[in-house]
Each structure stands twice: as structure tokens, then as C-alpha cells.
Amino acid sequence: KRQVMGIFAVHVHGLSGGTREAVASVGTRPTFNGTKPLLEVHIFDFDRDIYGQYIHVDFIARLRGQVKYDEVSELVAQMHRDADNARSILADHSARGRAT
């Protein structure tokens, strides 16, 4: 069975306020020598504790594959670029949805 690890632009459902845009990582956290695959989701413009709540994540687009960085600062800089890319892709995705 093939696993697809990487960074994705996603929509999150199941929280108050409707659909929320986010960026997600599916992978083993190689920069931190992780071994178990995890799904980590960063919801844009959202600051609530939702641990223990169920959400639904729709994968809209794959941004890139999983990468191991030598420095955490490199990872953080890439995470900011990934968030910017995800926001752009999701804005375009929403605009196309409204146009049809």
C-alpha cells in the first residue's frame, strides 16, 4: 500500500463558523526523527483549543512532499511559505467554486 506524505491545502469542517481553510502535514516529522505517521492541521486565523473534538479534513491540493530539515529555523521558514501557498490555492479554489 502506497502512503502519500507531504503538505496539503485543506478545508476543515465540523467546527462552528462553517468551513475553515488550513494547511496540513501528513508525515512522520522527519526533522524531529519521528517514525509514526501523523496528521497535523494548522487552521488559519483560528485560536481555540479543540483537542478531543472530531473534525473532517478535505484535502484540496498537495503542495509538496515531506522533507527533513537540518535546522528547525529552516522548517519554520518553509512552514510560513507553505501557509502562504495554501492560502493562495484555497482562495483560487473558492473563486472557481463561486464562478460555476
mmCIF file of C-alpha atoms in Angstrom:
data_model
loop_
_atom_site.group_PDB
_atom_site.id
_atom_site.type_symbol
_atom_site.label_atom_id
_atom_site.label_comp_id
_atom_site.label_asym_id
_atom_site.label_seq_id
_atom_site.Cartn_x
_atom_site.Cartn_y
_atom_site.Cartn_z
ATOM 1 C CA LYS A 1 0.000 0.000 0.000
ATOM 2 C CA ARG A 2 1.412 3.380 -1.051
ATOM 3 C CA GLN A 3 1.386 6.181 1.504
ATOM 4 C CA VAL A 4 1.363 9.797 0.375
ATOM 5 C CA MET A 5 3.202 12.004 2.826
ATOM 6 C CA GLY A 6 3.505 15.739 2.445
ATOM 7 C CA ILE A 7 1.983 19.151 2.930
ATOM 8 C CA PHE A 8 -1.548 19.915 1.737
ATOM 9 C CA ALA A 9 -4.011 22.788 1.378
ATOM 10 C CA VAL A 10 -7.168 21.629 3.155
ATOM 11 C CA HIS A 11 -10.669 22.588 4.244
ATOM 12 C CA VAL A 12 -11.769 21.756 7.792
ATOM 13 C CA HIS A 13 -15.411 21.023 8.634
ATOM 14 C CA GLY A 14 -17.126 20.302 11.935
ATOM 15 C CA LEU A 15 -16.310 23.480 13.848
ATOM 16 C CA SER A 16 -18.638 26.392 14.490
ATOM 17 C CA GLY A 17 -18.345 29.081 11.855
ATOM 18 C CA GLY A 18 -18.540 26.783 8.825
ATOM 19 C CA THR A 19 -15.727 25.624 6.571
ATOM 20 C CA ARG A 20 -12.287 26.802 7.598
ATOM 21 C CA GLU A 21 -9.141 26.965 5.469
ATOM 22 C CA ALA A 22 -5.967 25.302 6.696
ATOM 23 C CA VAL A 23 -2.651 23.728 5.820
ATOM 24 C CA ALA A 24 -1.962 20.136 6.844
ATOM 25 C CA SER A 25 1.054 17.904 7.208
ATOM 26 C CA VAL A 26 0.799 14.152 6.774
ATOM 27 C CA GLY A 27 4.059 12.537 7.743
ATOM 28 C CA THR A 28 6.483 11.262 10.317
ATOM 29 C CA ARG A 29 8.012 14.621 11.378
ATOM 30 C CA PRO A 30 11.449 13.697 9.971
ATOM 31 C CA THR A 31 13.138 16.883 11.224
ATOM 32 C CA PHE A 32 12.407 15.607 14.741
ATOM 33 C CA ASN A 33 13.309 11.966 13.916
ATOM 34 C CA GLY A 34 9.681 10.871 14.101
ATOM 35 C CA THR A 35 8.671 7.410 12.927
ATOM 36 C CA LYS A 36 4.874 7.288 13.269
ATOM 37 C CA PRO A 37 2.727 8.976 10.596
ATOM 38 C CA LEU A 38 0.668 11.875 11.948
ATOM 39 C CA LEU A 39 -1.875 14.323 10.587
ATOM 40 C CA GLU A 40 -1.220 17.846 11.856
ATOM 41 C CA VAL A 41 -3.560 20.648 10.787
ATOM 42 C CA HIS A 42 -2.975 24.384 11.173
ATOM 43 C CA ILE A 43 -6.285 26.226 10.806
ATOM 44 C CA PHE A 44 -5.822 29.790 9.566
ATOM 45 C CA ASP A 45 -6.996 32.666 11.771
ATOM 46 C CA PHE A 46 -8.134 30.262 14.497
ATOM 47 C CA ASP A 47 -7.175 30.286 18.155
ATOM 48 C CA ARG A 48 -9.343 27.839 20.104
ATOM 49 C CA ASP A 49 -8.480 24.644 21.955
ATOM 50 C CA ILE A 50 -10.223 21.870 20.019
ATOM 51 C CA TYR A 51 -8.259 18.866 21.246
ATOM 52 C CA GLY A 52 -10.617 15.918 21.650
ATOM 53 C CA GLN A 53 -13.126 17.260 19.113
ATOM 54 C CA TYR A 54 -13.821 15.466 15.854
ATOM 55 C CA ILE A 55 -13.249 17.371 12.625
ATOM 56 C CA HIS A 56 -13.428 16.440 8.958
ATOM 57 C CA VAL A 57 -10.471 17.365 6.752
ATOM 58 C CA ASP A 58 -10.927 17.654 2.962
ATOM 59 C CA PHE A 59 -7.654 17.541 1.050
ATOM 60 C CA ILE A 60 -7.798 20.131 -1.747
ATOM 61 C CA ALA A 61 -4.239 20.170 -3.151
ATOM 62 C CA ARG A 62 -0.823 18.681 -2.412
ATOM 63 C CA LEU A 63 1.783 21.409 -2.007
ATOM 64 C CA ARG A 64 4.941 19.316 -1.682
ATOM 65 C CA GLY A 65 6.458 16.149 -0.292
ATOM 66 C CA GLN A 66 7.842 15.534 3.169
ATOM 67 C CA VAL A 67 11.346 16.958 3.808
ATOM 68 C CA LYS A 68 13.850 16.584 6.647
ATOM 69 C CA TYR A 69 15.449 19.923 7.563
ATOM 70 C CA ASP A 70 18.827 20.277 9.256
ATOM 71 C CA GLU A 71 17.677 23.287 11.280
ATOM 72 C CA VAL A 72 14.299 23.943 12.914
ATOM 73 C CA SER A 73 14.534 27.548 11.652
ATOM 74 C CA GLU A 74 14.569 26.205 8.066
ATOM 75 C CA LEU A 75 11.438 24.182 8.808
ATOM 76 C CA VAL A 76 9.667 27.192 10.327
ATOM 77 C CA ALA A 77 10.521 29.361 7.303
ATOM 78 C CA GLN A 78 9.177 26.647 4.971
ATOM 79 C CA MET A 79 6.011 26.336 7.076
ATOM 80 C CA HIS A 80 5.340 30.044 6.509
ATOM 81 C CA ARG A 81 5.824 29.598 2.743
ATOM 82 C CA ASP A 82 3.533 26.544 2.818
ATOM 83 C CA ALA A 83 0.833 28.543 4.634
ATOM 84 C CA ASP A 84 1.088 31.337 2.041
ATOM 85 C CA ASN A 85 0.860 28.783 -0.800
ATOM 86 C CA ALA A 86 -2.121 27.054 0.803
ATOM 87 C CA ARG A 87 -3.964 30.359 1.287
ATOM 88 C CA SER A 88 -3.395 31.227 -2.393
ATOM 89 C CA ILE A 89 -4.529 27.812 -3.651
ATOM 90 C CA LEU A 90 -7.602 27.813 -1.415
ATOM 91 C CA ALA A 91 -8.554 31.346 -2.492
ATOM 92 C CA ASP A 92 -8.326 30.258 -6.135
ATOM 93 C CA HIS A 93 -10.289 27.081 -5.353
ATOM 94 C CA SER A 94 -13.055 29.120 -3.687
ATOM 95 C CA ALA A 95 -13.151 31.625 -6.555
ATOM 96 C CA ARG A 96 -13.566 28.815 -9.098
ATOM 97 C CA GLY A 97 -16.370 27.336 -6.996
ATOM 98 C CA ARG A 98 -18.246 30.652 -6.986
ATOM 99 C CA ALA A 99 -17.795 31.057 -10.756
ATOM 100 C CA THR A 100 -19.686 27.881 -11.618
#
